[in-house]
XYZ file of C-alpha atoms in Angstrom:
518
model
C -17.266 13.793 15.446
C -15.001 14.567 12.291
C -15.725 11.644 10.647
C -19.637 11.029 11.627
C -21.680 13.942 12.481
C -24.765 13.294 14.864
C -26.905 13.560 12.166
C -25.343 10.427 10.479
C -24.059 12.213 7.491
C -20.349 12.266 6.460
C -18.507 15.128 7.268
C -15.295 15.171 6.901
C -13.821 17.879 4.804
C -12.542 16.039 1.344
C -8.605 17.018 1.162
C -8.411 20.212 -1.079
C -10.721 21.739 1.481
C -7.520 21.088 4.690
C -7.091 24.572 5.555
C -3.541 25.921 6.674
C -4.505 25.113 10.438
C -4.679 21.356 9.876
C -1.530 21.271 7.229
C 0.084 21.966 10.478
C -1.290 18.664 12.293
C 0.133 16.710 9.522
C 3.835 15.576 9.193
C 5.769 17.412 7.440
C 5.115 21.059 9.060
C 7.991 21.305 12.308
C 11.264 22.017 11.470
C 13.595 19.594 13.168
C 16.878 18.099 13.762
C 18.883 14.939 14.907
C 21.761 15.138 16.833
C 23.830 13.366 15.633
C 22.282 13.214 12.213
C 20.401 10.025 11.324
C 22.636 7.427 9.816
C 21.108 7.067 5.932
C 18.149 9.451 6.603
C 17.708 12.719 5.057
C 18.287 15.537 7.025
C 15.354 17.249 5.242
C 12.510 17.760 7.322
C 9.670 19.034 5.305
C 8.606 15.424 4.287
C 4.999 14.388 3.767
C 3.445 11.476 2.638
C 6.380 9.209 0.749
C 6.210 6.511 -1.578
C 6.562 3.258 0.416
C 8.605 1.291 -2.107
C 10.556 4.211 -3.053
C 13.985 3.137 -4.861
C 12.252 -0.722 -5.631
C 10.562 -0.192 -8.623
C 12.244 -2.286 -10.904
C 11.877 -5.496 -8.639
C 8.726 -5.513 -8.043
C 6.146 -7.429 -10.423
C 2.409 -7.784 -11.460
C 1.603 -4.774 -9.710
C 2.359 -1.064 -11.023
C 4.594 -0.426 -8.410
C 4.132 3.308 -7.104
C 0.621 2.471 -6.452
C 0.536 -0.416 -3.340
C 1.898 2.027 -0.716
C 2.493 4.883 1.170
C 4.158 6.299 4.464
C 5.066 8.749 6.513
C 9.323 9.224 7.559
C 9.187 7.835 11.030
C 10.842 10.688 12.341
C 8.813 12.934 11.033
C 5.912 11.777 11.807
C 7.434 11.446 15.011
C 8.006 14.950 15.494
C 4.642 15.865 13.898
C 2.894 13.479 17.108
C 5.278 15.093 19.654
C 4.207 18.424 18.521
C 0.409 17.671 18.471
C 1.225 16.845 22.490
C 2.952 20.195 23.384
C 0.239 21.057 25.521
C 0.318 17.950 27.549
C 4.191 17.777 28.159
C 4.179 21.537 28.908
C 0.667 21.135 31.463
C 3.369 17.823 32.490
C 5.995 19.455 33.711
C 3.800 22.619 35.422
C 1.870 19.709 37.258
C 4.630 18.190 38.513
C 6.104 21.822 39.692
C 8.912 21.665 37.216
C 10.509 25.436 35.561
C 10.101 24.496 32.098
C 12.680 27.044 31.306
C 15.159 24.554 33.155
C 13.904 21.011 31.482
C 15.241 21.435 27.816
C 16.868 17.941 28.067
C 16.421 14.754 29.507
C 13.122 13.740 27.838
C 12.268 9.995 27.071
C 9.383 9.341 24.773
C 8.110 5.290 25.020
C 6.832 4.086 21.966
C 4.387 1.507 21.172
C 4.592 -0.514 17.669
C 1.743 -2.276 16.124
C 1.823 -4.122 12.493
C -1.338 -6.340 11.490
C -2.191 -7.639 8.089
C -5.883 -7.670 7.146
C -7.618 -9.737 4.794
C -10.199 -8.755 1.842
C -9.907 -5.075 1.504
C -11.108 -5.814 -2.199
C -12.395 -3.137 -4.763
C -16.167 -3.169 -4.780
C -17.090 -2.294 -8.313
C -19.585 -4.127 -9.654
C -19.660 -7.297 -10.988
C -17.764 -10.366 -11.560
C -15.523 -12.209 -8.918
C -14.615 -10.276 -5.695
C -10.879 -10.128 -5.873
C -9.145 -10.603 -2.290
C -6.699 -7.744 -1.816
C -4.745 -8.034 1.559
C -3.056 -5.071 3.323
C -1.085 -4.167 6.361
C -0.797 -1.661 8.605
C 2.190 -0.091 10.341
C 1.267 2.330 13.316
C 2.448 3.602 16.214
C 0.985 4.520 19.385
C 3.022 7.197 22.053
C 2.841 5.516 25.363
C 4.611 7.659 27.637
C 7.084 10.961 27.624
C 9.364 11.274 30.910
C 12.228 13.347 32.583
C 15.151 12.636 33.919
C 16.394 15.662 36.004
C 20.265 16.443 36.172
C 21.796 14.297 39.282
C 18.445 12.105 39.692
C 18.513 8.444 38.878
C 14.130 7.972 38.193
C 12.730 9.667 35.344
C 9.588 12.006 36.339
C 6.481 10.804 33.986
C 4.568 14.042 32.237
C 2.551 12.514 30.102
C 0.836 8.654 30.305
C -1.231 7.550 27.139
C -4.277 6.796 28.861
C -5.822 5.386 26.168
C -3.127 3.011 25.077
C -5.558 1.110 22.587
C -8.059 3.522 21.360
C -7.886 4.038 17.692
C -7.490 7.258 18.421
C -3.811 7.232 19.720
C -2.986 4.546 17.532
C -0.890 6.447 14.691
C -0.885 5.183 10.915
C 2.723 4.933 9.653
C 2.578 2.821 6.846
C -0.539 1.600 4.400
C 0.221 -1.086 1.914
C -1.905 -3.641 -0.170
C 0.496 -6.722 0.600
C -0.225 -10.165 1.474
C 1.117 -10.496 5.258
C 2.511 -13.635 3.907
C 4.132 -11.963 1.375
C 7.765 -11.856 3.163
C 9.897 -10.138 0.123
C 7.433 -7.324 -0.439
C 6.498 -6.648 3.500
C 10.212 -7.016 4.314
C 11.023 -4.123 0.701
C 8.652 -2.310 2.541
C 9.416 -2.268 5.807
C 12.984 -2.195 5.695
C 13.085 1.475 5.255
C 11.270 1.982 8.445
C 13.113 -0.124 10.155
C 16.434 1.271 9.547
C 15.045 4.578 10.152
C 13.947 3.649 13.420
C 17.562 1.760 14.291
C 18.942 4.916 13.423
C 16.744 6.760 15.952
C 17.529 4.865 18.313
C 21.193 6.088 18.573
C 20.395 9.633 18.147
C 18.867 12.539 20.044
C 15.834 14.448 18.602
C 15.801 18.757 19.273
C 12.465 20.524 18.352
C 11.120 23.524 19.743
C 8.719 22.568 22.424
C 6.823 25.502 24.359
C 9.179 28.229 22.861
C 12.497 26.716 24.196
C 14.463 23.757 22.081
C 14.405 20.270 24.001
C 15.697 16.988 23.405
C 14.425 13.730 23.276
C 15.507 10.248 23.145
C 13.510 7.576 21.814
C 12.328 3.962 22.854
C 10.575 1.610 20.799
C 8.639 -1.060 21.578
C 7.442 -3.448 19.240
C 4.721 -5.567 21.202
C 0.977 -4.570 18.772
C 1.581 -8.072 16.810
C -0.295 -10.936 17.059
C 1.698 -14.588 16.777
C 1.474 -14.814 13.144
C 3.275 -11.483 12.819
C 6.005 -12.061 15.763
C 6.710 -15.183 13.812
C 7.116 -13.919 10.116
C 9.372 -10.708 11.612
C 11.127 -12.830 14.193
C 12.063 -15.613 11.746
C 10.341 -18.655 13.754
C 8.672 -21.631 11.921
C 4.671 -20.807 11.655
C 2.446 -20.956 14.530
C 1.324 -25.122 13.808
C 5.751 -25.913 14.846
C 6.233 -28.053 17.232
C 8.587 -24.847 18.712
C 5.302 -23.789 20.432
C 6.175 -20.560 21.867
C 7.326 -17.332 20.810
C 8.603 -16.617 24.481
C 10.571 -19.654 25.326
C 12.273 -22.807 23.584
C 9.584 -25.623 24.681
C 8.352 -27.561 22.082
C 4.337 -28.451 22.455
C 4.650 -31.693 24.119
C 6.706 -30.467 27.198
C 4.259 -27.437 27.525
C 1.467 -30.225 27.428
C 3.338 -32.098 30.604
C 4.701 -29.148 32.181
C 2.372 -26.752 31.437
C 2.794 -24.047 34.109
C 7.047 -23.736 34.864
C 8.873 -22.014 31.870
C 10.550 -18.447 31.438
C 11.001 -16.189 29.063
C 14.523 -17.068 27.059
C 14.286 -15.735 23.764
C 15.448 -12.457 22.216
C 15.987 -11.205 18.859
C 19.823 -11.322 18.991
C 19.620 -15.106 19.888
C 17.288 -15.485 16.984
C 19.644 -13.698 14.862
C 22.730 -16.076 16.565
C 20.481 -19.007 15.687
C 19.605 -18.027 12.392
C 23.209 -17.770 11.550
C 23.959 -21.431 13.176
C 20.982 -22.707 10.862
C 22.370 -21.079 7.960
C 25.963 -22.578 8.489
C 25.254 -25.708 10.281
C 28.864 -25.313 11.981
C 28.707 -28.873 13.438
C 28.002 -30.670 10.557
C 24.240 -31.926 12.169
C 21.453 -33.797 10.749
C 18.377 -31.311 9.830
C 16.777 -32.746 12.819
C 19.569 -32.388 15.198
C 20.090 -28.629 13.498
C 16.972 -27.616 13.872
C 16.283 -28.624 17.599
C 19.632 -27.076 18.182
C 18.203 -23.445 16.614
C 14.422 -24.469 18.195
C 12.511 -23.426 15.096
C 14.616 -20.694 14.188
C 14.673 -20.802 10.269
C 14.535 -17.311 8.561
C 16.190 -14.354 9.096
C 14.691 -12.577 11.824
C 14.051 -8.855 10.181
C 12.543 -6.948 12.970
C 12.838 -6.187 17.000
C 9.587 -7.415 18.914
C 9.044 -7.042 22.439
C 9.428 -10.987 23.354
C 5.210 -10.486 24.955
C 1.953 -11.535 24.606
C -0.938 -9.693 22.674
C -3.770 -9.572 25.113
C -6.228 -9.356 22.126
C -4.880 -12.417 20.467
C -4.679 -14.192 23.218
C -8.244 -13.513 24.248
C -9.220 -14.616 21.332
C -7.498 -18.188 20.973
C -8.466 -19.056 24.424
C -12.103 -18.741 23.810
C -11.878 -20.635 20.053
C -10.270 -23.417 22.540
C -13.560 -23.342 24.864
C -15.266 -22.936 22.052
C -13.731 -26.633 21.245
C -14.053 -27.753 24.731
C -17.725 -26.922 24.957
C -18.572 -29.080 21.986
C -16.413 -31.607 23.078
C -18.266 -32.020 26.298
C -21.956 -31.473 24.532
C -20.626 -34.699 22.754
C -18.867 -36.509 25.949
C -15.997 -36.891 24.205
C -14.083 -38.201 27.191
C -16.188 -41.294 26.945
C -15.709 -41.923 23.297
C -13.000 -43.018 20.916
C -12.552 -40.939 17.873
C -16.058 -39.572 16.864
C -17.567 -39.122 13.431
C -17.544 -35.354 11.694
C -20.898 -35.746 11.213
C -21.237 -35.990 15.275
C -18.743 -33.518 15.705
C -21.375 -31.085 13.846
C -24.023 -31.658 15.471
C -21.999 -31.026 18.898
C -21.265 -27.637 17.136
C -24.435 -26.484 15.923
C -26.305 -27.631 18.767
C -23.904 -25.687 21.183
C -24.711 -22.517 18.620
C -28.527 -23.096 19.152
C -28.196 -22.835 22.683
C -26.149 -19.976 22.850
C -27.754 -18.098 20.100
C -31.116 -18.569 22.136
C -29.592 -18.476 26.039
C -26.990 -15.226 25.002
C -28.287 -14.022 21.903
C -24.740 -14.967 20.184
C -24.776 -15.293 16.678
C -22.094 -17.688 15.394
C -18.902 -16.194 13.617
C -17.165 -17.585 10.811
C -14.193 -16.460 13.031
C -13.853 -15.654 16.779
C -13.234 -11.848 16.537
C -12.763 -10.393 20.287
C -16.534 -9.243 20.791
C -17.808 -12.816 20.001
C -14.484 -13.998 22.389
C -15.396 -11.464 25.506
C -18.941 -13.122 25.620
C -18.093 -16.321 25.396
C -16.073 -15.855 28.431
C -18.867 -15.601 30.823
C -20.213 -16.967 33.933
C -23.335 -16.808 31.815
C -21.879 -18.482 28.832
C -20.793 -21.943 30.698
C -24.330 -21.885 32.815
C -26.003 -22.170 29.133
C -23.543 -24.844 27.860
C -24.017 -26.886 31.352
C -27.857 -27.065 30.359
C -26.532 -29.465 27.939
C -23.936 -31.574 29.581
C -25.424 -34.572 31.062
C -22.686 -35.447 33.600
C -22.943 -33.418 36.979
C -18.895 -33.835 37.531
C -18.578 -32.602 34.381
C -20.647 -29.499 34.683
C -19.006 -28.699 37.588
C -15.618 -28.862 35.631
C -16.497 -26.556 33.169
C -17.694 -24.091 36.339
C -14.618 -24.207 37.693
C -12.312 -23.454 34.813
C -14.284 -20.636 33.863
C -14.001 -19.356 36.808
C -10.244 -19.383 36.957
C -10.024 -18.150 33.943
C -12.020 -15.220 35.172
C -9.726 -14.530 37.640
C -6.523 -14.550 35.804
C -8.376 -12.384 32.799
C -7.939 -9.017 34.467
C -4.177 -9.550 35.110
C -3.147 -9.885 31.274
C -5.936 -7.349 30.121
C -5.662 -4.477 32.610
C -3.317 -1.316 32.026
C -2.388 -1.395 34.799
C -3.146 -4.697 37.233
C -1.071 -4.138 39.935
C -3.440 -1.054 40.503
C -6.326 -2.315 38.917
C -6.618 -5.960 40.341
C -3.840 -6.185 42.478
C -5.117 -9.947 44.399
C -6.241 -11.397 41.282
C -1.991 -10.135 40.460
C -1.196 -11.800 43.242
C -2.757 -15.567 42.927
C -2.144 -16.155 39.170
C 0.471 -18.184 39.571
C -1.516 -20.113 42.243
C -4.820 -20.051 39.894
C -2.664 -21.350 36.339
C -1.441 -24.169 38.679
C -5.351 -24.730 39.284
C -5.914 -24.326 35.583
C -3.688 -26.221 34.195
C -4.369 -29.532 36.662
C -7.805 -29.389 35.594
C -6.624 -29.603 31.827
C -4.392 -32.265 32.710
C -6.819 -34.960 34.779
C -10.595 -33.860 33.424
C -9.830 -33.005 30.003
C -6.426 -35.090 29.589
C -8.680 -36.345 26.389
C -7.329 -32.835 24.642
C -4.496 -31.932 26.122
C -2.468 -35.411 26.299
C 0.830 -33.997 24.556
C -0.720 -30.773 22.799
C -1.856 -27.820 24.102
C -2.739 -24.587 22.216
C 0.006 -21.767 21.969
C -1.863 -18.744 23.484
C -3.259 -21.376 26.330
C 0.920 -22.040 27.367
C 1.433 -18.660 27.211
C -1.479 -17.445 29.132
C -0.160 -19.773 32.036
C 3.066 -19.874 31.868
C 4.412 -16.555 30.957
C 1.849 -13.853 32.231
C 3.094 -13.210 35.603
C 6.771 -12.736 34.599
C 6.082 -10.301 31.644
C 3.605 -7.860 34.220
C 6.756 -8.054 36.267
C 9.027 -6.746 33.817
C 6.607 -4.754 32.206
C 4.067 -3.794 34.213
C 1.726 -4.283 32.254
C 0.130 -6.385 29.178
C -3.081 -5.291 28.482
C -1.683 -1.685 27.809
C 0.756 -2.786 24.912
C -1.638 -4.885 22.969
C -2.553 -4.605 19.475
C -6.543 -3.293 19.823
C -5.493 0.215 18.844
C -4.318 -1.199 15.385
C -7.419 -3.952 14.952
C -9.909 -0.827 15.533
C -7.708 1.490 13.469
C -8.511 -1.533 10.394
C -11.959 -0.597 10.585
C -11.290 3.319 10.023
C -8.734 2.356 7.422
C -11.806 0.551 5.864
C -13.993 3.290 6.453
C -12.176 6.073 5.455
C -11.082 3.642 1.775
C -14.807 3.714 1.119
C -15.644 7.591 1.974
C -12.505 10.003 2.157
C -10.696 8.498 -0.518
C -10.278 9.723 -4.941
C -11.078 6.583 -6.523
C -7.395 6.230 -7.584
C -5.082 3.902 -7.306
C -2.460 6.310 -6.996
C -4.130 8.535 -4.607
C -6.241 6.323 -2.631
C -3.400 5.242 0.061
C -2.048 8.458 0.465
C -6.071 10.087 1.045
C -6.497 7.103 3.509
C -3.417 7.916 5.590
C -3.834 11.408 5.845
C -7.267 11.309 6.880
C -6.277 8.801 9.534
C -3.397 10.583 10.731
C -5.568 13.240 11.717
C -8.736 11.165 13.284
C -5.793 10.468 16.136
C -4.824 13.940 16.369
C -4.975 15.409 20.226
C -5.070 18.605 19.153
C -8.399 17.873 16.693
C -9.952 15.958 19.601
């Protein structure tokens, strides 16, 4: 309601009008300290909104430097999100019959990591060429706050995000206008945070919750990124290697044979132990004999992710892939040898006909996750059967819909083992399914290639709920949504300046996801 009133006008107070009350909500306000003190941070803790390239001015060209972004300390901010909870880790521990004046230590606070680039945030004034301006987004999300009580082995949860990918508990951290591609500048930028965070993560935090001092300890979780992202931070070759998977070692023509039977071996210090064999080559190897030794490893990995798979992303690339399959059995591909582009197109537009008049889709330039969720469908595959002459083949398509509807819930629920708890149970007996149909009915498209998100959405899923719990819940949808505010508030809460504009946006954002302002 802060941003869009009922009425449809804008209302969000412009900045100079922020009253003392909501200085408060933004970092900056809490006194705090580290115990022991953060290695390379400043102790100061009345920091707001800080330049993000602070200290590389000189090295960075073409743009004037102080203007493509802005943050927020990560412990600050932090402490600024911790504080906007009070009232939920204080109704926490009074719900679960706890003497607050007893829990002053002990606290764990999970915490969720999302980074996304986005394309074409350009300028829109006036005429002449649209310019394409990229940026990314840093945020964080606070997924859980627990207790571990003197003597007792299991921490006691008070507080559960229970909106884990709402744009509203998805936190802004960092704005920049940088190319995601753009390693040097993303990696000047987000260095800083980075280290910050390492040094959090050896360190105790004490601020004054509910009157009495408390501390907390921190874990981070770096899982809101989609492939591209886990790639460029992890240092792996780009999504087209033949290293297919972010998760495990198998190149794409084993996951084609085997497609169901792998676990998860990778980790960021044997990416940083294989970087360091690429970079030395200590047994004298060919470059093809180095790099299956290091599997695709080939940059310096720069950042921790949570070796996982983004629900959203992965939604989304198994629907462009029966997207592909639909067309390719319009067009009976199975029967044919290498068919003309010009047939290929009409396979394509006729399959958007049908589904623009059966579901009322309109095409996309490119599958976003509405377009991908009603594709999906029972409903979806009944309209494409209308146009698949073969009755084995329809029956095909049926069938691996319906499995996929079944597994579905299990890597997009918060929580599946509440949520869908049978569907939890068959998946590995439904990818099995899955993946035989791939390998006999459509063995036309998946005869030594397979798409990544398709391996990982059968052969990883049920090991990561194991270990996690959960996948759904650590996705990156918070961030994707929070693009669109970041978009909306550029346009509306924003000075037309480039040196104010970043610093507007991210203050405005960070309190849309306030608690306390909800």
């Amino acid at each position: 309601r802060t941003v869009k009133a009922t009425s449809g006008r804008q209302i969000f107070q412009p900045l100079h009008t922020l009253r003392n009350a909501e200085k408060e909500l933004l970092p900056g306000f809490h006194q705090f300290e580290w115990q022991p003190a953060l290695k390379n941070v400043s102790t100061a803790w009345d920091v707001g909104i800080i330049d993000g390239l602070s200290g590389w001015m000189a090295s960075v060209d073409d743009v004037p430097a102080d203007t493509i972004s802005r943050r927020f300390r990560y412990d600050v901010a932090l402490v600024s999100a911790l504080k906007d909870l009070e009232e939920d880790i204080m109704d926490g521990l009074r719900e679960r019959g706890l003497d607050d004046s007893m829990c002053t230590s002990g606290f764990t606070v999970v915490v969720k990591e999302s980074c996304d680039g986005m394309g074409d945030v350009s300028e829109k004034h006036g005429s002449g060429p649209a310019v394409p301006e990229k940026a990314v987004r840093f945020s964080f999300t606070i997924m859980s706050i627990s207790i571990r009580l003197e003597g007792e082995d299991d921490g006691i949860t008070i507080f559960q995000e229970q909106k884990p990918n709402s744009e509203l508990s998805c936190r802004p951290l960092c704005l920049m206008f940088v190319d995601e591609s753009d390693h040097e500048t993303l990696t000047a930028i987000l260095g800083p945070v980075i280290a910050e965070r390492k040094a959090m993560m050896e360190s105790r935090l004490i601020i004054s919750v509910g009157g009495l001092l408390r501390s907390f300890r921190f874990f981070f979780r770096g899982t809101g990124y989609d492939e591209k992202m886990v790639r460029e931070m992890e240092g792996l070759e780009a999504s087209g290697s033949t290293y297919i998977c972010t998760l495990c070692d198998s190149t794409r023509a084993e996951a084609s044979h085997n497609m169901v039977l792998h676990s998860i071996t990778r980790s960021h210090e044997e990416n940083l132990e294989r970087y360091e064999i690429w970079r030395t080559n200590p047994f004298s190897e060919s470059a093809d004999e180095l790099r299956d030794r290091v599997k695709g490893v080939s940059a310096k990995p720069f950042m921790e992710t949570q070796p996982t798979l983004d629900a959203l992303h992965c939604d989304i690339g198994n629907a462009t892939e029966f997207y592909k399959i639909f067309q390719d059995e319009i067009g009976e591909v199975y029967l044919k040898t290498n068919p003309s582009r010009e047939e290929r197109r009409r396979w394509r537009s006729t399959l958007d006909k049908q589904l623009r008049k059966k579901m009322k889709l309109k095409p996309v330039m490119r599958m976003n996750g509405n377009y991908a969720r009603r594709l999906m469908t029972r409903e979806a595959v009944e309209a494409v059967c209308e146009l698949v002459p073969s009755e084995e083949r329809r029956e095909t398509l049926r069938k691996l819909m319906d499995l996929y509807l079944q597994m579905k819930p299990v890597w997009r629920s918060t929580c599946p083992a509440r949520d869908c708890p049978d569907q939890l149970c068959q998946y590995s007996y439904n990818s099995q399914q899955f993946a035989d149909l791939l390998s006999t009915m459509l063995k036309y498209r998946y005869d030594g290639k397979i798409t990544n998100y398709l391996h990982k959405t059968l052969a990883h899923v049920p090991e990561i709920v194991e270990r996690d719990g959960s996948i759904g819940a650590w996705a990156s949808e918070g961030n994707e949504s929070g693009n669109k505010l970041f978009r909306r508030f550029r346009k509306m809460n924003a000075r037309q300046s480039k040196t104010f504009e970043l610093e507007d946006v991210l203050k405005h954002h960070w309190l849309y996801t306030s608690k306390y302002l909800q």
